[in-house]
């Protein structure tokens, strides 16, 4: 068996360097040049002939080879990672789609991003508590419209130099270290909201003055469309940033923690374009730096020696974090072989792990702030009929699903917003609505009979799509069987690679598709409004309901917690009960194994915060 060192940590890195190279065509190019020549000549001075040495200019036509500066990719072998200093983890099922904060939309990209680009605010990964990130303190105006943040003034931009093998400070044109400033945050915010960027999460920042109009909320005919300098964010000085909101938002501090508000390196993005996020190029400033990104295989980070460390974001004690892109079965196999220090437990292995004398002691099942659901494309038959959607939702036995398939302590869900978030519906508060947690076959059949299709024989061919992973496949197969038994409907199953699946969902959602949503901030607005408002970039159902939009907008402005809760309950009833735009399935738990020599936190919503982990191999 290969050792961890040789199996996981041998790789080469592509570095993009500016080099001088002679670029020759089939023949040298004739060019006319002016050449200065020193000659001895006879000249007249004051009537006398004298001999002098002078410089004269002579035009010549010569053939020359033109030398120009080009970019050349150089492969630098960096060798193996030191095993005692490296944390080996499962990072994602597939390649991380992007490290660009303006384009990020999945947990793997954000999990990596928080280590590279700390936001103004840092949400505690386990409690959701608001903590200082890059901001040292902040003030909020009495009317709730002005948020002013003071920023750390000693954090440099850095990059990993693949040639020297060191993390180095990024220098400006005058050779001085580039310090993260307010202007870098303003640039990142405006770039994300620029409609040309196509940021999928830009809508969350529409709460900022003019941001919605600039980003396209009112269409391209709005005079503010694309006018990013009209967005209500500005620098009061190099280390003070001020937001002006269009309306009060009690949860804006949480939004300020999100990647849509992170600082970005304008100079690098303008020079490198889309390639600015690659290893050997990326500039960042957080506790970890991108060391390597071998696409479709792994991503590696190295501790940033220039990160000053704060109470909320300490200096890392683990030098390297090496994350692999593996499905859960491969993760657990590598973990048991000693090749990973942390891994997810796949559904098929949970029972075995729970009774294994070693693995059971390393198993952790912890609460998570995510919801698992199936979405309908309400524009595609037969799910253009709400009664068909209800029939499919009421036919699912959520209790059987979590007890017999997922087996990780998940909670059957009757609505979307995760209980425990601020203002979210909760059974502990007496909320009881939505589809039943156990199937109601009679009601499901009644809904189908009442639909415009009338019976299963009249339904068109139906396909459910999910992103490739064994766990998603097992869940889909179980629900496929429930639909067959209860409704007599045969549903086709298909899967796609994750990053392809995301594009498919956005551009042409299938009839039914798998969805998972984790909190961006600990408030019901992060679920109801941010996902299913009719104009949300995350709303792949194509469903819209004016009353739903009014409810979630009103709830976002309401300061009375009970009233906010009641508004979200009414909105959720429209989403999952009256219109049944989605099938809520369960609320997540994390199910992982971790080696005993690793001391860690258990972040909610996929956030890990490796800088807080310690290791004693």
XYZ file of C-alpha atoms in Angstrom:
617
model
C 0.000 0.000 0.000
C 1.300 3.484 -0.849
C 2.229 5.670 2.089
C 0.212 8.806 2.682
C 3.160 10.838 1.470
C 3.488 9.174 -1.926
C -0.211 8.486 -2.437
C -1.495 11.973 -1.788
C 1.225 14.552 -1.792
C 3.392 14.217 -4.902
C 2.499 16.798 -7.493
C 3.832 19.475 -9.801
C 2.511 22.992 -10.041
C 1.996 25.194 -13.087
C 3.437 28.661 -12.594
C 2.748 31.509 -15.001
C 5.867 33.665 -15.379
C 6.574 36.696 -17.562
C 9.686 35.774 -19.542
C 11.582 37.206 -22.490
C 11.532 34.878 -25.467
C 12.589 35.382 -29.072
C 9.593 35.031 -31.336
C 10.740 34.197 -34.886
C 8.651 33.742 -37.978
C 9.677 31.776 -41.066
C 12.186 34.546 -41.817
C 13.511 37.628 -40.085
C 11.494 40.801 -40.640
C 13.130 43.636 -42.645
C 13.059 46.912 -40.653
C 14.457 50.386 -41.283
C 16.494 51.611 -38.326
C 18.447 54.776 -37.579
C 22.002 53.967 -36.525
C 24.385 56.398 -34.898
C 27.898 56.075 -36.358
C 31.128 57.713 -35.205
C 33.138 59.059 -38.171
C 36.262 61.166 -38.684
C 35.604 63.987 -41.182
C 37.207 67.163 -42.480
C 35.237 70.295 -41.659
C 35.749 74.015 -42.153
C 35.969 76.265 -39.145
C 36.542 79.974 -39.559
C 37.932 79.468 -43.059
C 40.334 76.731 -42.080
C 40.031 73.012 -42.779
C 40.389 70.865 -39.659
C 39.949 67.193 -38.839
C 37.171 66.296 -36.284
C 35.443 63.217 -34.909
C 31.606 63.549 -35.121
C 28.507 61.408 -34.665
C 26.245 61.080 -37.697
C 22.899 59.298 -38.107
C 22.596 56.748 -40.907
C 19.362 55.012 -42.008
C 19.776 51.287 -42.683
C 17.388 48.549 -43.720
C 18.240 45.397 -41.846
C 16.652 42.040 -41.023
C 16.035 41.662 -37.289
C 14.462 39.137 -34.964
C 11.850 40.829 -32.782
C 12.070 40.034 -29.076
C 8.859 40.501 -27.073
C 7.528 39.614 -23.653
C 5.185 36.620 -23.512
C 3.573 34.519 -20.810
C 4.990 31.037 -20.527
C 3.822 28.225 -18.273
C 6.656 26.617 -16.348
C 6.219 23.400 -14.377
C 7.975 23.515 -11.031
C 8.301 20.301 -9.029
C 7.552 21.038 -5.381
C 7.775 17.479 -4.099
C 5.991 15.795 -1.227
C 4.241 17.460 1.667
C 5.724 16.828 5.125
C 3.367 14.264 6.621
C 3.653 15.441 10.242
C 2.712 18.990 9.241
C -0.138 18.134 6.879
C -3.836 17.665 7.567
C -5.357 15.361 4.941
C -9.091 15.899 4.474
C -12.020 15.185 2.200
C -12.734 18.494 0.487
C -15.482 17.859 -2.064
C -17.066 15.176 -4.226
C -15.957 16.952 -7.418
C -13.606 19.759 -8.311
C -14.267 23.051 -6.520
C -16.162 25.073 -9.162
C -14.374 28.381 -8.473
C -12.395 30.382 -5.919
C -13.725 33.689 -7.275
C -15.803 35.261 -4.457
C -17.987 37.047 -6.999
C -18.960 33.730 -8.602
C -18.969 31.327 -5.632
C -22.245 29.594 -4.796
C -21.448 26.193 -3.223
C -20.101 25.138 0.169
C -16.762 23.805 -1.128
C -15.878 27.129 -2.779
C -16.968 29.102 0.278
C -15.231 26.736 2.719
C -11.961 27.394 0.901
C -12.712 31.068 0.399
C -13.112 31.943 4.087
C -9.504 30.851 4.619
C -8.253 33.011 1.763
C -10.391 36.160 2.045
C -11.740 36.813 5.570
C -14.759 39.095 5.481
C -15.461 42.156 7.583
C -17.509 39.952 9.905
C -16.776 36.339 10.850
C -19.692 34.119 11.918
C -18.631 31.566 14.509
C -18.808 28.247 12.677
C -20.597 26.396 15.492
C -22.787 29.033 17.149
C -23.402 31.538 14.357
C -22.248 34.320 16.718
C -21.223 37.561 15.023
C -17.496 38.195 15.530
C -14.959 40.653 14.122
C -13.292 39.493 10.927
C -11.257 42.081 9.039
C -13.313 44.731 10.837
C -12.069 45.736 14.273
C -15.322 47.479 15.221
C -18.417 48.979 13.644
C -21.217 51.462 14.215
C -24.836 51.381 13.067
C -26.866 54.575 12.697
C -30.057 54.992 14.693
C -32.207 54.607 11.577
C -30.403 51.362 10.684
C -29.318 52.633 7.278
C -25.625 53.399 7.799
C -23.084 50.701 8.704
C -19.525 51.903 9.253
C -16.655 49.426 9.700
C -13.060 50.079 10.787
C -10.662 47.654 9.097
C -7.407 46.068 10.286
C -4.583 48.210 8.903
C -1.693 45.729 8.933
C -2.803 42.790 6.774
C -0.789 42.353 3.551
C -1.843 40.713 0.344
C 0.228 37.562 -0.203
C 0.784 34.742 -2.686
C 2.625 31.438 -2.721
C 5.689 31.673 -4.923
C 6.042 28.263 -6.520
C 9.606 28.987 -7.632
C 11.007 29.986 -4.242
C 8.637 27.738 -2.271
C 7.653 30.562 0.069
C 4.594 32.627 0.912
C 5.518 36.177 -0.068
C 3.961 39.581 0.294
C 2.558 41.108 -2.880
C 4.347 44.339 -3.810
C 2.916 47.396 -5.528
C 4.493 49.309 -8.422
C 6.850 51.098 -6.045
C 8.032 47.885 -4.408
C 6.042 48.323 -1.188
C 3.827 45.598 0.329
C 0.197 45.884 -0.716
C -1.936 46.234 2.426
C -5.606 45.204 2.350
C -7.578 48.437 2.280
C -11.125 49.658 2.118
C -10.783 50.135 -1.637
C -10.229 46.379 -2.069
C -13.528 45.650 -0.332
C -15.388 48.288 -2.350
C -13.945 46.868 -5.577
C -15.066 43.330 -4.677
C -18.579 44.486 -3.769
C -18.993 46.507 -6.951
C -17.510 43.770 -9.140
C -19.973 41.235 -7.710
C -22.916 43.576 -8.342
C -21.750 44.490 -11.839
C -24.247 42.736 -14.148
C -21.356 41.859 -16.484
C -19.871 39.657 -13.752
C -22.978 37.487 -13.415
C -22.564 36.925 -9.679
C -25.199 34.341 -8.645
C -25.408 35.745 -5.091
C -25.344 39.443 -5.994
C -29.055 39.790 -5.179
C -28.334 39.340 -1.441
C -26.636 42.753 -1.504
C -29.649 44.452 -3.070
C -30.358 45.700 0.435
C -27.565 48.235 -0.261
C -28.722 51.541 -1.731
C -29.025 51.372 -5.557
C -27.464 47.891 -5.664
C -30.602 46.226 -7.005
C -31.086 48.741 -9.787
C -27.414 48.522 -10.762
C -27.470 44.724 -10.779
C -30.629 44.458 -12.875
C -33.485 44.215 -10.385
C -35.570 46.544 -12.581
C -34.174 45.449 -15.922
C -31.630 46.950 -18.288
C -33.760 50.027 -18.996
C -33.212 51.355 -15.488
C -30.883 54.388 -15.745
C -28.812 52.956 -12.879
C -28.286 49.582 -14.589
C -24.578 48.796 -14.651
C -23.601 52.066 -12.935
C -21.540 50.449 -10.180
C -20.264 53.770 -8.825
C -23.831 54.571 -7.754
C -23.897 51.665 -5.273
C -24.162 52.804 -1.647
C -20.722 51.725 -0.459
C -17.740 54.033 -0.038
C -14.388 54.500 1.679
C -14.228 57.213 4.327
C -10.482 56.581 4.404
C -8.130 53.695 3.554
C -9.321 51.647 6.518
C -12.950 52.726 6.986
C -15.799 51.449 4.810
C -19.385 52.659 4.982
C -22.512 51.019 3.597
C -25.732 52.931 2.974
C -28.745 50.613 2.934
C -31.970 51.267 1.069
C -33.939 49.848 3.991
C -33.068 48.633 7.483
C -32.020 44.986 7.711
C -31.482 43.522 11.164
C -29.326 40.742 9.711
C -26.998 42.944 7.649
C -24.009 42.245 9.889
C -24.360 38.596 8.904
C -24.562 39.558 5.234
C -21.347 41.552 5.691
C -19.619 38.247 6.473
C -20.524 36.750 3.094
C -18.247 36.305 0.092
C -20.222 38.909 -1.863
C -18.606 41.466 0.466
C -15.026 40.163 0.461
C -12.010 42.169 -0.678
C -10.672 41.306 -4.147
C -7.327 42.197 -5.842
C -8.306 44.548 -8.664
C -4.771 44.779 -10.099
C -4.536 40.986 -10.464
C -8.034 40.456 -11.871
C -7.480 43.147 -14.504
C -4.142 41.604 -15.470
C -5.000 37.896 -15.432
C -8.731 37.778 -16.131
C -10.400 34.468 -15.273
C -7.042 32.860 -14.432
C -6.461 35.048 -11.365
C -7.760 32.290 -9.057
C -5.243 29.630 -10.128
C -2.368 28.309 -8.011
C 0.821 30.299 -8.458
C -1.222 33.362 -9.429
C -3.842 33.948 -6.711
C -3.359 36.833 -4.285
C -5.127 36.528 -0.923
C -4.653 37.591 2.699
C -6.312 35.126 5.101
C -4.900 32.530 7.496
C -4.193 30.134 4.621
C -2.789 30.635 1.119
C -3.476 28.568 -2.002
C -0.488 26.238 -2.431
C -1.763 23.965 -5.213
C -4.922 23.307 -7.179
C -4.733 20.154 -9.238
C -8.101 20.344 -10.927
C -10.397 17.335 -10.490
C -7.965 15.861 -7.953
C -7.040 18.039 -4.990
C -6.532 21.482 -3.486
C -3.767 22.311 -1.008
C -3.308 25.266 1.349
C -0.299 26.518 3.291
C -0.387 28.620 6.464
C 0.103 32.341 5.870
C 2.985 33.603 8.062
C 1.865 37.199 7.448
C -1.642 36.720 8.855
C -1.524 38.680 12.149
C -4.069 36.499 13.948
C -7.132 37.749 15.810
C -9.293 36.356 18.568
C -11.861 35.084 16.069
C -9.347 34.086 13.364
C -6.129 32.893 15.021
C -2.841 32.070 13.355
C -2.965 28.482 12.029
C -1.032 25.803 13.890
C -1.282 23.272 11.047
C 1.049 24.215 8.186
C -0.591 22.373 5.272
C -4.180 21.353 4.531
C -4.448 18.916 1.632
C -8.022 18.355 0.437
C -9.030 15.585 -1.954
C -11.981 15.484 -4.343
C -13.526 12.067 -3.616
C -16.983 10.586 -3.304
C -17.914 9.395 0.225
C -17.028 5.741 -0.395
C -13.520 6.711 -1.526
C -13.219 9.100 1.401
C -13.942 6.416 3.984
C -11.694 3.867 2.264
C -8.807 6.340 2.293
C -9.548 7.202 5.924
C -9.456 3.553 7.003
C -6.198 3.096 5.067
C -4.635 5.969 7.008
C -4.572 8.293 3.994
C -7.089 10.824 5.346
C -7.421 12.418 8.766
C -11.090 13.349 8.321
C -13.808 11.924 6.101
C -17.531 11.886 5.516
C -19.342 8.637 6.234
C -21.383 7.451 3.229
C -24.977 6.342 3.755
C -24.224 2.715 2.950
C -21.537 2.544 5.637
C -23.222 4.239 8.592
C -24.498 1.027 10.186
C -21.058 -0.599 9.941
C -19.260 2.446 11.298
C -21.618 2.691 14.274
C -20.719 -0.836 15.456
C -17.052 -0.855 14.495
C -14.954 -0.779 17.718
C -12.516 1.794 16.317
C -14.570 3.833 13.859
C -17.485 4.225 16.268
C -15.153 6.045 18.671
C -14.078 8.400 15.878
C -17.615 9.046 14.591
C -19.227 12.433 15.130
C -22.847 13.231 14.281
C -23.563 16.917 14.756
C -26.328 19.387 13.951
C -26.043 21.236 10.671
C -27.834 24.275 9.281
C -28.791 22.837 5.913
C -31.967 21.621 4.228
C -32.209 18.796 1.684
C -35.041 19.127 -0.832
C -36.264 18.366 -4.340
C -37.270 21.278 -6.547
C -39.786 21.260 -9.375
C -39.461 23.194 -12.597
C -43.014 24.532 -12.472
C -42.912 25.481 -16.145
C -42.387 21.908 -17.384
C -45.255 19.390 -17.585
C -46.552 17.727 -15.557
C -45.275 19.962 -12.766
C -46.928 23.012 -14.259
C -49.946 21.740 -12.270
C -49.689 22.352 -8.489
C -51.829 19.287 -7.765
C -49.265 17.046 -9.440
C -46.538 18.662 -7.360
C -48.560 18.061 -4.198
C -49.163 14.440 -5.171
C -45.420 13.825 -5.513
C -44.670 15.581 -2.222
C -47.365 13.833 -0.163
C -46.233 10.459 -1.551
C -42.780 10.739 0.064
C -42.240 9.088 3.443
C -39.619 11.350 4.984
C -39.471 9.406 8.234
C -38.695 6.163 6.416
C -36.088 8.036 4.361
C -34.050 9.230 7.365
C -34.500 6.029 9.367
C -33.762 3.530 6.613
C -31.639 5.364 4.055
C -29.720 8.341 5.457
C -29.482 6.959 9.047
C -27.472 9.926 10.307
C -29.899 11.459 12.784
C -31.416 13.778 10.182
C -34.802 15.335 10.991
C -37.711 14.844 8.537
C -38.685 18.230 7.078
C -42.148 19.584 6.366
C -40.940 23.026 5.305
C -37.729 24.579 3.994
C -36.202 26.973 6.568
C -34.010 25.175 9.083
C -35.504 25.318 12.618
C -33.265 27.139 15.054
C -32.529 30.091 12.807
C -33.801 33.489 13.874
C -37.557 33.772 13.143
C -37.686 30.358 11.456
C -40.709 28.054 11.904
C -40.111 25.335 14.472
C -42.061 22.413 15.876
C -40.856 23.499 19.312
C -42.893 26.678 18.774
C -45.997 24.681 17.868
C -45.656 24.998 14.099
C -47.338 22.121 12.268
C -47.963 22.506 8.560
C -46.736 21.328 5.187
C -46.579 17.810 3.786
C -46.593 15.023 6.399
C -43.323 13.534 7.618
C -44.812 10.136 6.830
C -46.434 9.572 3.463
C -50.167 10.104 2.992
C -50.922 7.815 0.039
C -54.639 8.551 -0.056
C -54.122 12.294 -0.138
C -51.381 11.937 -2.745
C -53.721 9.977 -5.020
C -56.482 12.550 -4.480
C -54.159 15.349 -5.591
C -53.167 13.474 -8.742
C -56.798 12.675 -9.589
C -57.749 16.339 -9.118
C -54.986 17.514 -11.437
C -55.424 18.403 -15.107
C -53.720 15.078 -15.940
C -56.156 12.997 -13.903
C -54.204 9.744 -13.713
C -50.638 8.409 -13.920
C -51.273 7.102 -17.436
C -51.685 10.656 -18.719
C -48.418 11.948 -17.295
C -45.502 12.602 -19.649
C -42.123 10.970 -19.091
C -40.548 12.338 -15.897
C -36.871 12.704 -14.989
C -35.251 13.458 -11.624
C -31.706 14.850 -11.780
C -29.110 14.989 -8.989
C -25.394 15.705 -8.782
C -23.138 12.663 -8.848
C -22.647 11.079 -5.426
C -23.621 7.701 -4.077
C -25.661 9.196 -1.243
C -27.791 11.278 -3.593
C -28.289 8.212 -5.774
C -29.515 6.083 -2.853
C -31.954 8.795 -1.768
C -33.237 9.193 -5.331
C -33.718 5.454 -5.728
C -35.683 5.254 -2.474
C -38.003 8.112 -3.454
C -38.343 6.742 -6.980
C -39.714 3.557 -5.416
C -42.120 5.523 -3.181
C -43.562 7.316 -6.218
C -43.915 4.001 -8.004
C -45.693 2.299 -5.111
C -48.010 5.167 -4.179
C -48.757 6.854 -7.492
C -47.909 4.150 -10.020
C -45.488 6.529 -11.750
C -42.141 5.487 -13.223
C -39.553 8.251 -12.822
C -36.217 8.220 -14.644
C -33.053 9.061 -12.708
C -30.045 10.878 -14.130
C -26.967 12.558 -12.646
C -24.322 15.082 -13.625
C -20.956 16.236 -12.349
C -21.562 18.901 -9.711
C -20.338 21.971 -11.589
C -22.231 20.867 -14.717
C -25.311 20.180 -12.610
C -25.247 23.717 -11.204
C -25.210 25.179 -14.715
C -28.038 22.884 -15.817
C -30.162 23.900 -12.838
C -29.674 27.577 -13.576
C -30.061 27.494 -17.336
C -32.557 24.694 -18.031
C -33.790 23.015 -14.843
C -35.107 19.472 -15.341
C -38.605 18.535 -14.198
C -37.369 17.548 -10.731
C -33.910 18.237 -9.359
C -32.019 17.704 -6.133
C -31.246 20.732 -3.962
C -29.390 21.412 -0.738
C -29.223 24.750 1.022
C -27.046 25.799 3.967
C -27.336 29.026 5.877
C -25.374 32.025 4.682
C -26.339 33.830 7.878
C -28.392 32.575 10.855
C -31.771 33.997 9.900
C -34.869 32.620 8.164
C -34.365 35.275 5.481
C -31.288 33.336 4.332
C -33.616 30.497 3.356
C -37.038 31.853 2.420
C -36.200 35.181 0.803
C -32.725 34.457 -0.507
C -33.704 31.251 -2.269
C -37.334 31.449 -3.333
C -38.185 35.100 -3.828
C -39.304 35.296 -7.447
C -36.222 37.244 -8.569
C -33.633 35.257 -6.612
C -30.713 33.877 -8.581
C -31.050 30.686 -6.513
C -34.688 30.082 -7.421
C -34.325 27.364 -10.043
C -37.961 26.312 -9.704
C -39.116 29.114 -12.042
C -41.868 29.609 -9.433
C -42.997 33.044 -8.388
C -45.746 34.184 -6.036
C -46.407 37.869 -5.394
C -47.824 37.210 -1.946
C -44.733 35.178 -1.008
C -42.498 38.054 -2.134
C -44.509 40.527 -0.058
C -44.316 38.329 3.028
C -40.565 37.774 2.947
C -39.926 41.440 2.163
C -42.093 42.489 5.094
C -40.421 39.957 7.382
C -36.979 41.329 6.493
C -38.024 44.787 7.690
C -39.987 43.690 10.771
C -38.245 44.165 14.124
C -40.746 42.247 16.270
C -39.442 38.666 16.390
C -42.861 37.020 16.818
C -44.300 38.958 13.889
C -41.303 38.003 11.756
C -41.811 34.347 12.665
C -45.507 34.505 11.755
C -44.732 36.075 8.393
C -42.234 33.320 7.554
C -44.752 30.648 8.563
C -47.287 32.133 6.149
C -44.671 32.350 3.396
C -43.526 28.749 3.943
C -47.120 27.524 3.703
C -47.324 29.045 0.228
C -44.008 27.483 -0.780
C -44.458 23.902 0.429
C -48.209 23.496 0.971
C -50.403 25.683 -1.219
C -48.166 25.913 -4.309
C -45.816 23.018 -3.428
C -42.926 24.419 -5.475
C -40.520 22.085 -3.669
C -40.492 18.810 -1.730
C -38.760 19.431 1.620
C -37.094 16.164 2.647
C -34.916 16.531 5.739
C -32.740 18.856 7.794
C -29.113 17.827 7.705
C -26.679 16.528 10.239
C -22.938 16.190 9.736
C -21.745 12.577 9.833
C -17.952 12.379 9.877
C -15.041 10.428 11.266
C -11.930 12.217 12.520
C -8.623 10.770 13.688
C -8.103 11.092 17.460
C -4.904 13.120 17.022
C -6.924 15.938 15.379
C -8.708 18.421 17.649
C -11.315 20.348 15.713
C -14.520 22.341 15.679
C -17.664 21.072 13.961
C -18.862 23.870 11.755
C -22.434 24.261 10.606
C -23.328 24.750 6.976
C -20.099 23.209 5.702
C -17.785 25.771 7.324
C -14.656 24.231 8.855
C -12.258 27.072 9.860
C -9.058 24.990 9.789
C -7.072 27.729 11.527
C -8.781 26.672 14.768
C -7.816 23.010 14.391
C -4.781 21.458 16.024
C -2.980 18.204 15.317
C -0.473 15.999 17.142
C 0.467 13.111 14.878
